[in-house]
Amino acid sequence: MLAKVFSLGLLGIEAYPVEIEVDVSKGLPAVMVVGLADTSVRESKERVKSAIKNSGLQWPQERITVSLAPSDIKKEGACFDLAIALGILSATGQLNSEKLREYCILGELSLDGSLRPVKGVLPITMALSNPLPSAQKDRSDGFISRLPANIILPYPNAKEAAASAVPAWPLQSLKETVEFLNNPDMLKPFKMELAGLFKENSNYSVDFLEIKGQNQAKRALEVAVSGGHNILMIGPPGSGKTMLAKRTPTIMPDLTLEEALEVTKIHSASGELSVKDGIIATRPFRYPHHRISDAALIGGGSIPKPGELSLAHQGVLFLDELPEFRRDCLEALRQPLEDGFIRINRINRSFSFPASFMLVCAMNPCKCGHYHDLKSSCRCSTTQIHSYRSKISGPLLDRIDIHIEVPAARYQELTSTVPAESSAQIKERVNKARAIQRERLKDQGIMCNARMRHRQVREFCALGREENELLKMVMSELNFSARAYDKILKVSRTIADLAGSGNIKTEHISEAVQYRNLDRDFFV
């Protein structure tokens, strides 16, 4: 007998429909899986066989052929286990075949028949709620003409499935799934209030209140977040650069529900989503090690998957020990920082992953870390210092608006009993500045000052006579490059927004100039 089961797979972060056909016919007992299946899919026959037997169901002693369509797309992962098992049971008359066609099936089987969670549930359920164009029309290459509007999946994925509007039946085992398909009225679809789930997961575990001193660095981060500027912190080991970076997401504007679903979709497809959360409601913070490969950073693989840049989408990418990263990794940052997305090309198709993030970097002032440190003497020569600095290319520095020195905290600051500002207090000012920018730039297609092009800088960062004279003097006396000119204007515009000023004033320019340490020959 022949049975058909509907399922879905993942290409990058997008779902595509899969039609699983199972034919059970006379012949020597064997299982053949066709349809460009990878090793994990081909191994499913052993998991499926044990799961069926251990669930008290009958394994057919005949020849079984399993076809996964479309056959020109490579299938990977164990998410088709349950669908294959149900297809075999349907072909042997052990469950209701008509009811089976009303559901999409997703799930990995353990040997005892229980269901294990799978990755990519949110992009799959989102595809069901917004059908793919390829799933809406008949084609001869095996794509499904119409997908069922319901989905059966493992119970641990229930919260994730609840984030979409698709009716979902989370179940715990193969046996329970068979009983449900034979008697669909025994259960109702899983429901959870999305707003409540979103609010439940929207708290951060860290706060700027915990950081003593470093007021100048905190101010620089406030300016950076307010305008969406990338920032580089330079200071000796133990000065608090990592602590400051980890708390940066706490002062960023709250994620909207739409942004949260977009972020969760990426993490779900990458297998980075915790099943207990269901949705990511806080800004991501990614902290890759400096030995990371370029493929792990930007994404890649035979079937490309999102890398750290995409996992940091709508959040913060923190690169500690910046000069220690491989040169090809650092240069790979340039295009995503400009465009906000990553395109990975393969012979037969292209993949596009979102990557709009705030870049926060940290580095020591020299190889030993104690140049300009009043507490310890530096052991590096001038040549070594310049060699260390030259590991960061000019084009990458050109995309970092703010360079700030973070000196070691003093004893008086560490022991002070005066409470520091909380993240909530800083965020309130950030939100006001962002609201001003959204109103100003609403017709430009951008949301923050850091995204302004040269034409927009000229339009929105006009200076008065006194401000022009100050900037002219700064450019000549401090030997700033032309690339620093626009950066100073954009940061000045953000500082003015924080102050609630409609015009850029001399004090705003003066503060912005302090945030160009590398242009002021900090290492000399």
XYZ file of C-alpha atoms in Angstrom:
524
model
C 0.000 0.000 0.000
C 0.980 3.623 -0.571
C 0.683 6.405 2.033
C 1.430 10.128 1.886
C 2.467 12.366 4.777
C 3.067 16.130 4.799
C 6.062 17.661 6.573
C 8.403 20.634 6.248
C 12.157 21.133 6.139
C 14.504 24.102 6.464
C 16.714 25.861 3.932
C 18.691 28.430 5.852
C 16.009 30.114 7.958
C 13.127 29.507 5.561
C 10.815 26.497 5.563
C 9.867 24.511 2.480
C 7.195 21.808 2.079
C 8.161 18.129 1.983
C 5.878 15.330 0.794
C 6.803 11.935 2.212
C 5.550 8.916 0.270
C 5.793 5.446 1.823
C 5.263 2.304 -0.200
C 5.016 -1.078 1.549
C 5.126 -3.952 -0.959
C 6.001 -7.613 -1.172
C 9.671 -8.479 -1.205
C 12.632 -9.102 1.035
C 12.364 -7.025 4.257
C 14.339 -3.820 3.717
C 13.958 -0.066 4.056
C 15.106 2.261 1.261
C 15.100 6.057 1.751
C 15.362 8.162 -1.428
C 15.093 11.881 -2.153
C 18.586 13.319 -1.491
C 18.577 12.425 2.213
C 21.654 13.034 4.354
C 23.082 10.529 6.854
C 20.813 11.545 9.743
C 17.712 11.061 7.563
C 18.905 7.708 6.218
C 19.600 6.532 9.776
C 15.988 7.317 10.690
C 14.937 3.840 9.504
C 16.634 2.289 12.541
C 15.055 4.770 14.955
C 11.642 4.355 13.333
C 11.816 0.549 13.437
C 12.687 0.457 17.141
C 10.117 3.147 18.004
C 7.300 1.280 16.262
C 8.165 -2.031 17.926
C 8.619 -0.501 21.388
C 5.284 1.325 21.075
C 3.425 -1.966 20.778
C 2.736 -1.503 17.055
C 3.414 -3.873 14.157
C 6.555 -3.540 12.031
C 5.883 -4.897 8.503
C 8.121 -7.734 7.297
C 8.047 -6.428 3.723
C 9.968 -4.087 1.452
C 9.515 -0.411 2.459
C 10.398 2.497 0.147
C 10.370 6.041 1.562
C 10.519 8.963 -0.889
C 11.137 12.554 0.213
C 9.989 15.143 -2.329
C 11.154 17.497 -3.759
C 14.038 15.214 -4.646
C 16.409 18.009 -5.760
C 16.730 19.564 -2.273
C 18.993 17.913 0.263
C 17.112 16.858 3.409
C 18.920 16.903 6.740
C 18.129 16.330 10.397
C 15.917 13.947 12.324
C 12.729 16.021 12.078
C 11.168 13.577 9.546
C 11.265 10.546 11.907
C 7.678 10.827 13.095
C 6.326 11.495 9.602
C 8.105 8.421 8.208
C 6.840 6.243 11.073
C 3.250 7.425 10.571
C 3.582 6.844 6.843
C 4.589 3.217 7.452
C 1.737 2.709 9.934
C -0.716 4.312 7.503
C 0.460 2.110 4.623
C -0.096 -0.976 6.787
C -3.558 0.134 7.944
C -2.678 0.780 11.589
C -4.038 4.341 11.676
C -6.580 6.614 10.000
C -5.013 7.624 6.652
C -7.631 10.296 5.904
C -6.993 12.104 9.175
C -3.238 11.886 8.637
C -3.546 14.042 5.499
C -5.039 16.869 7.583
C -1.808 17.490 9.493
C 1.799 18.404 8.877
C 4.053 16.113 10.924
C 7.272 17.055 12.668
C 9.350 15.260 15.288
C 12.379 13.136 16.133
C 11.817 9.670 17.582
C 13.754 8.046 20.387
C 14.050 4.250 20.404
C 11.271 3.883 22.979
C 8.854 5.859 20.797
C 8.897 9.131 22.734
C 9.208 12.405 20.807
C 12.256 14.612 21.056
C 12.235 18.358 20.269
C 13.421 19.569 16.876
C 14.853 22.876 15.710
C 13.204 25.314 13.320
C 9.639 24.974 14.612
C 8.910 28.710 14.499
C 9.974 29.305 10.860
C 8.004 26.174 9.939
C 4.808 27.254 11.701
C 5.232 30.787 10.328
C 5.432 29.299 6.829
C 2.184 27.446 7.484
C 0.440 30.627 8.642
C 1.844 32.507 5.615
C 1.986 29.841 2.892
C 5.004 29.783 0.636
C 4.351 30.640 -3.020
C 5.749 27.244 -4.005
C 3.192 25.566 -1.775
C 0.285 27.302 -3.447
C 0.622 25.891 -6.941
C 0.968 22.517 -8.600
C 4.381 21.674 -10.001
C 5.749 18.473 -11.457
C 8.929 18.571 -9.350
C 7.259 17.228 -6.227
C 6.233 20.363 -4.330
C 2.968 20.156 -2.452
C 0.026 21.925 -4.015
C -1.581 22.715 -0.659
C -0.294 22.253 2.880
C -2.598 21.317 5.761
C -3.229 24.148 8.211
C -2.527 21.965 11.288
C 0.702 20.579 12.710
C 1.615 17.711 15.053
C 4.953 18.160 16.832
C 6.841 17.179 20.024
C 5.482 18.558 23.276
C 8.713 20.429 24.239
C 8.214 22.605 21.135
C 4.710 23.648 22.244
C 5.596 27.186 23.394
C 7.528 27.881 20.217
C 4.604 26.728 18.089
C 2.258 28.942 20.121
C 4.117 32.020 18.824
C 2.364 31.564 15.456
C -1.329 31.387 14.670
C -1.163 27.800 13.376
C -3.265 25.186 15.259
C -0.680 22.892 16.873
C -1.076 19.544 18.634
C 2.021 18.889 20.790
C 2.289 15.199 21.668
C 4.722 13.123 23.709
C 5.089 9.799 21.894
C 4.428 7.831 18.725
C 1.761 5.775 20.483
C -0.077 8.909 21.629
C 0.097 10.295 18.070
C -1.478 7.140 16.613
C -4.239 7.232 19.235
C -4.881 10.893 18.462
C -5.103 10.324 14.680
C -7.536 7.462 15.258
C -9.588 9.645 17.613
C -8.899 13.362 16.853
C -11.542 14.619 19.280
C -9.546 13.410 22.287
C -7.345 16.562 22.300
C -7.648 20.265 21.516
C -4.919 22.403 19.916
C -2.352 23.957 22.235
C -2.941 27.624 23.016
C -0.905 30.162 24.953
C -1.303 33.923 25.156
C 1.583 35.322 23.101
C 1.611 38.649 24.958
C 1.985 36.830 28.286
C 4.796 34.638 26.937
C 6.525 37.722 25.528
C 6.295 39.589 28.846
C 7.471 36.531 30.796
C 10.748 36.413 28.847
C 11.444 40.161 28.599
C 13.664 40.586 31.674
C 17.459 40.946 31.677
C 19.661 39.297 34.297
C 22.207 42.170 34.378
C 21.981 45.935 34.955
C 24.211 49.007 34.690
C 23.438 49.559 38.366
C 26.030 46.860 39.105
C 28.957 48.789 37.562
C 30.952 51.103 39.814
C 32.558 54.144 38.212
C 33.363 54.235 34.466
C 30.966 57.145 33.979
C 32.637 58.290 30.766
C 32.354 54.813 29.235
C 28.714 54.557 30.320
C 28.020 57.912 28.705
C 29.718 56.780 25.481
C 27.592 53.620 25.418
C 24.455 55.697 26.004
C 25.359 57.880 23.025
C 26.211 54.825 20.915
C 22.907 53.076 21.640
C 20.898 56.279 21.188
C 22.194 56.774 17.657
C 22.815 53.151 16.702
C 26.563 53.811 16.499
C 29.192 51.069 16.649
C 31.695 51.497 19.475
C 35.239 50.391 20.330
C 36.415 50.376 23.962
C 40.157 50.547 24.638
C 41.549 49.802 28.059
C 43.797 47.562 30.175
C 42.716 44.090 31.326
C 40.180 44.159 34.151
C 38.941 47.685 33.488
C 35.357 46.496 32.966
C 35.019 46.493 29.166
C 33.248 43.127 29.067
C 30.897 44.063 31.922
C 29.926 47.237 30.088
C 29.387 45.374 26.817
C 27.185 42.699 28.399
C 24.884 45.362 29.798
C 24.527 47.266 26.525
C 21.350 45.388 25.439
C 19.649 46.466 28.680
C 19.593 50.124 27.560
C 18.502 49.428 23.996
C 14.835 50.071 23.104
C 12.604 47.094 23.881
C 12.014 44.603 21.097
C 8.661 44.883 19.375
C 6.697 41.656 18.948
C 7.484 41.640 15.237
C 11.216 42.034 15.911
C 11.071 39.332 18.597
C 9.519 36.855 16.158
C 12.193 37.678 13.581
C 14.975 37.110 16.137
C 13.359 33.924 17.457
C 13.013 32.571 13.923
C 16.780 32.864 13.359
C 17.672 31.262 16.696
C 15.116 28.495 16.171
C 16.493 27.603 12.735
C 20.016 27.532 14.208
C 19.027 25.268 17.098
C 19.944 28.034 19.581
C 16.466 28.485 21.056
C 15.743 27.075 24.493
C 12.527 25.032 24.411
C 11.499 26.405 27.808
C 11.458 29.991 26.498
C 9.497 29.629 23.286
C 10.258 33.196 22.200
C 13.195 35.578 22.574
C 11.928 38.831 24.063
C 15.258 40.509 24.926
C 17.944 41.919 22.671
C 20.452 39.189 21.711
C 24.027 39.437 22.970
C 26.552 37.348 21.064
C 30.106 36.954 22.344
C 32.159 34.819 19.896
C 35.688 33.711 20.747
C 38.504 35.347 18.795
C 39.473 31.963 17.271
C 36.131 31.696 15.470
C 36.168 30.794 11.772
C 34.725 33.088 9.113
C 31.980 30.528 8.315
C 30.896 30.374 11.960
C 30.923 34.161 12.149
C 29.023 35.072 8.975
C 27.252 31.755 8.301
C 27.912 28.914 5.904
C 27.927 25.175 5.341
C 26.785 22.952 2.474
C 23.272 24.072 3.351
C 24.119 27.531 4.762
C 23.073 28.266 8.304
C 23.105 31.610 10.144
C 26.343 32.592 11.858
C 27.052 34.810 14.848
C 26.288 37.973 12.872
C 22.736 36.822 12.164
C 22.281 35.478 15.698
C 23.122 39.025 16.879
C 20.380 40.511 14.651
C 18.482 43.290 16.486
C 20.992 43.035 19.327
C 24.695 43.337 20.127
C 27.705 41.571 18.630
C 30.607 41.849 21.076
C 34.105 41.212 19.779
C 36.531 41.107 22.690
C 40.282 41.244 21.998
C 39.486 42.680 18.552
C 43.048 42.578 17.123
C 43.264 38.844 17.954
C 40.496 37.949 15.485
C 41.588 36.546 12.140
C 41.915 39.167 9.408
C 39.408 37.439 7.097
C 36.821 37.406 9.912
C 37.214 41.115 10.571
C 37.019 42.003 6.889
C 33.853 39.905 6.564
C 32.148 42.379 8.912
C 32.345 45.253 6.469
C 29.434 44.414 4.148
C 26.946 43.382 6.898
C 27.723 46.560 8.855
C 26.794 48.589 5.779
C 23.808 46.621 4.462
C 22.306 44.934 7.531
C 22.132 41.502 5.906
C 24.388 38.674 4.675
C 24.147 36.992 1.297
C 25.712 33.539 0.860
C 25.871 32.154 -2.655
C 25.924 28.513 -3.672
C 25.921 26.992 -7.165
C 22.199 26.244 -7.237
C 20.790 29.003 -5.005
C 21.496 32.049 -2.822
C 20.683 32.516 0.845
C 20.051 35.832 2.575
C 20.233 36.189 6.370
C 19.362 39.370 8.316
C 22.282 40.869 10.251
C 21.360 44.305 11.574
C 23.221 44.603 14.863
C 25.187 47.036 16.995
C 28.894 46.224 16.987
C 30.630 46.611 20.352
C 34.371 45.912 20.341
C 37.012 45.858 23.043
C 40.780 45.753 22.889
C 43.849 46.313 25.013
C 45.870 49.444 24.222
C 48.853 47.211 23.379
C 49.868 43.560 23.337
C 50.701 43.437 27.059
C 47.657 45.578 27.849
C 49.311 48.234 30.038
C 50.086 51.117 27.666
C 48.708 54.329 29.260
C 48.035 52.343 32.459
C 49.118 54.291 35.545
C 49.255 51.151 37.708
C 51.546 48.973 35.556
C 54.368 49.723 33.159
C 54.121 48.738 29.485
C 56.680 46.264 28.113
C 55.889 46.876 24.435
C 58.057 48.831 22.016
C 56.600 51.513 19.735
C 56.910 49.111 16.806
C 54.997 46.395 18.675
C 52.254 48.859 19.625
C 51.787 49.979 16.025
C 51.905 46.378 14.816
C 49.182 45.454 17.305
C 47.032 48.363 16.189
C 47.537 47.693 12.472
C 45.708 44.366 12.781
C 42.501 46.416 12.574
C 42.083 47.726 9.046
C 41.100 51.283 8.157
C 37.883 50.221 6.359
C 36.681 48.423 9.499
C 37.560 51.365 11.753
C 35.694 53.548 9.270
C 32.508 51.713 10.321
C 33.062 52.288 14.052
C 31.843 55.749 15.044
C 32.991 55.892 18.666
C 36.401 55.007 20.162
C 36.516 55.419 23.929
C 39.244 54.842 26.511
C 38.224 52.727 29.511
C 40.857 53.187 32.259
C 41.144 50.903 35.252
C 38.626 51.732 37.974
C 39.974 53.547 41.026
C 39.657 52.177 44.559
C 37.410 55.068 45.607
C 34.976 54.220 42.812
C 34.895 50.518 43.673
C 34.124 51.196 47.344
C 31.698 54.069 46.781
C 28.238 53.669 48.328
C 26.633 56.163 45.942
C 24.195 54.158 43.769
C 24.918 54.145 40.049
C 22.284 54.826 37.403
C 20.161 51.833 36.515
C 19.638 50.539 32.992
C 15.998 51.668 33.168
C 17.031 55.281 33.812
C 19.491 55.287 30.915
C 16.999 53.536 28.618
C 14.438 56.270 29.264
C 16.804 58.870 27.786
C 17.707 56.541 24.923
C 14.050 56.037 24.017
C 13.457 59.802 23.900
C 16.449 60.316 21.605
C 15.343 57.461 19.344
C 11.837 58.954 19.106
C 13.337 62.262 17.901
C 15.377 60.437 15.260
C 12.443 58.370 14.015
C 10.397 61.522 13.523
C 13.243 63.339 11.742
C 14.208 60.428 9.481
C 10.770 58.907 8.834
C 10.867 59.905 5.131
C 14.442 58.648 4.655
C 13.807 54.934 5.213
C 16.195 54.783 8.201
C 15.617 54.744 11.959
C 18.751 56.176 13.589
C 21.551 58.684 13.040
C 24.259 56.093 12.423
C 22.514 55.036 9.182
C 22.607 58.515 7.654
C 24.447 58.862 4.352
C 26.516 61.899 3.400
C 23.545 63.690 1.807
C 21.464 63.207 4.929
C 24.347 64.338 7.144
C 24.515 67.600 5.197
C 20.757 68.056 5.546
C 20.256 67.151 9.206
C 23.635 68.063 10.720
C 23.948 71.677 9.584
C 26.231 73.809 11.767
C 26.190 77.454 12.785
C 29.165 79.789 12.301
C 30.652 79.171 15.758
C 30.256 75.395 15.440
C 31.822 75.453 11.972
C 34.836 77.339 13.276
C 35.291 74.844 16.115
C 35.104 71.835 13.801
C 37.476 73.486 11.319
C 40.026 74.001 14.092
C 39.598 70.413 15.316
C 40.073 68.941 11.848
C 43.299 70.877 11.240
C 44.954 70.753 14.671
C 44.155 67.118 15.482
C 44.836 65.996 11.913
C 41.504 64.180 11.577
C 40.850 62.345 8.331
C 37.939 63.078 6.010
C 36.205 59.879 7.146
C 36.177 61.197 10.721
C 34.297 64.348 9.637
C 30.952 62.644 8.989
C 31.389 60.457 12.071
C 31.812 63.497 14.314
C 28.749 65.163 12.791
C 26.562 62.066 13.231
C 27.660 61.506 16.816
C 27.185 65.237 17.518
C 23.658 64.965 16.158
C 22.954 62.081 18.544
C 24.368 63.991 21.524
C 22.145 66.955 20.593
C 19.128 64.613 20.444
C 19.939 63.315 23.929
C 20.058 66.915 25.127
C 16.754 67.698 23.400
C 18.438 70.328 21.225
C 17.211 71.022 17.718
C 20.627 72.344 16.641
C 24.129 70.962 17.078
C 26.064 73.171 19.491
C 29.761 73.547 20.322
C 29.483 71.376 23.445
C 28.003 68.559 21.370
C 30.883 68.723 18.893
C 33.425 68.862 21.725
C 32.031 65.688 23.260
C 31.921 63.916 19.893
C 35.587 64.750 19.293
C 36.484 62.999 22.569
C 35.053 59.802 21.084
C 37.696 59.623 18.303
C 40.648 58.267 20.288
C 42.210 56.333 17.429
C 42.061 59.349 15.110
C 43.829 61.424 17.784
C 46.881 59.122 17.624
C 45.986 57.442 20.914
C 48.797 54.911 20.502
C 51.605 57.389 19.947
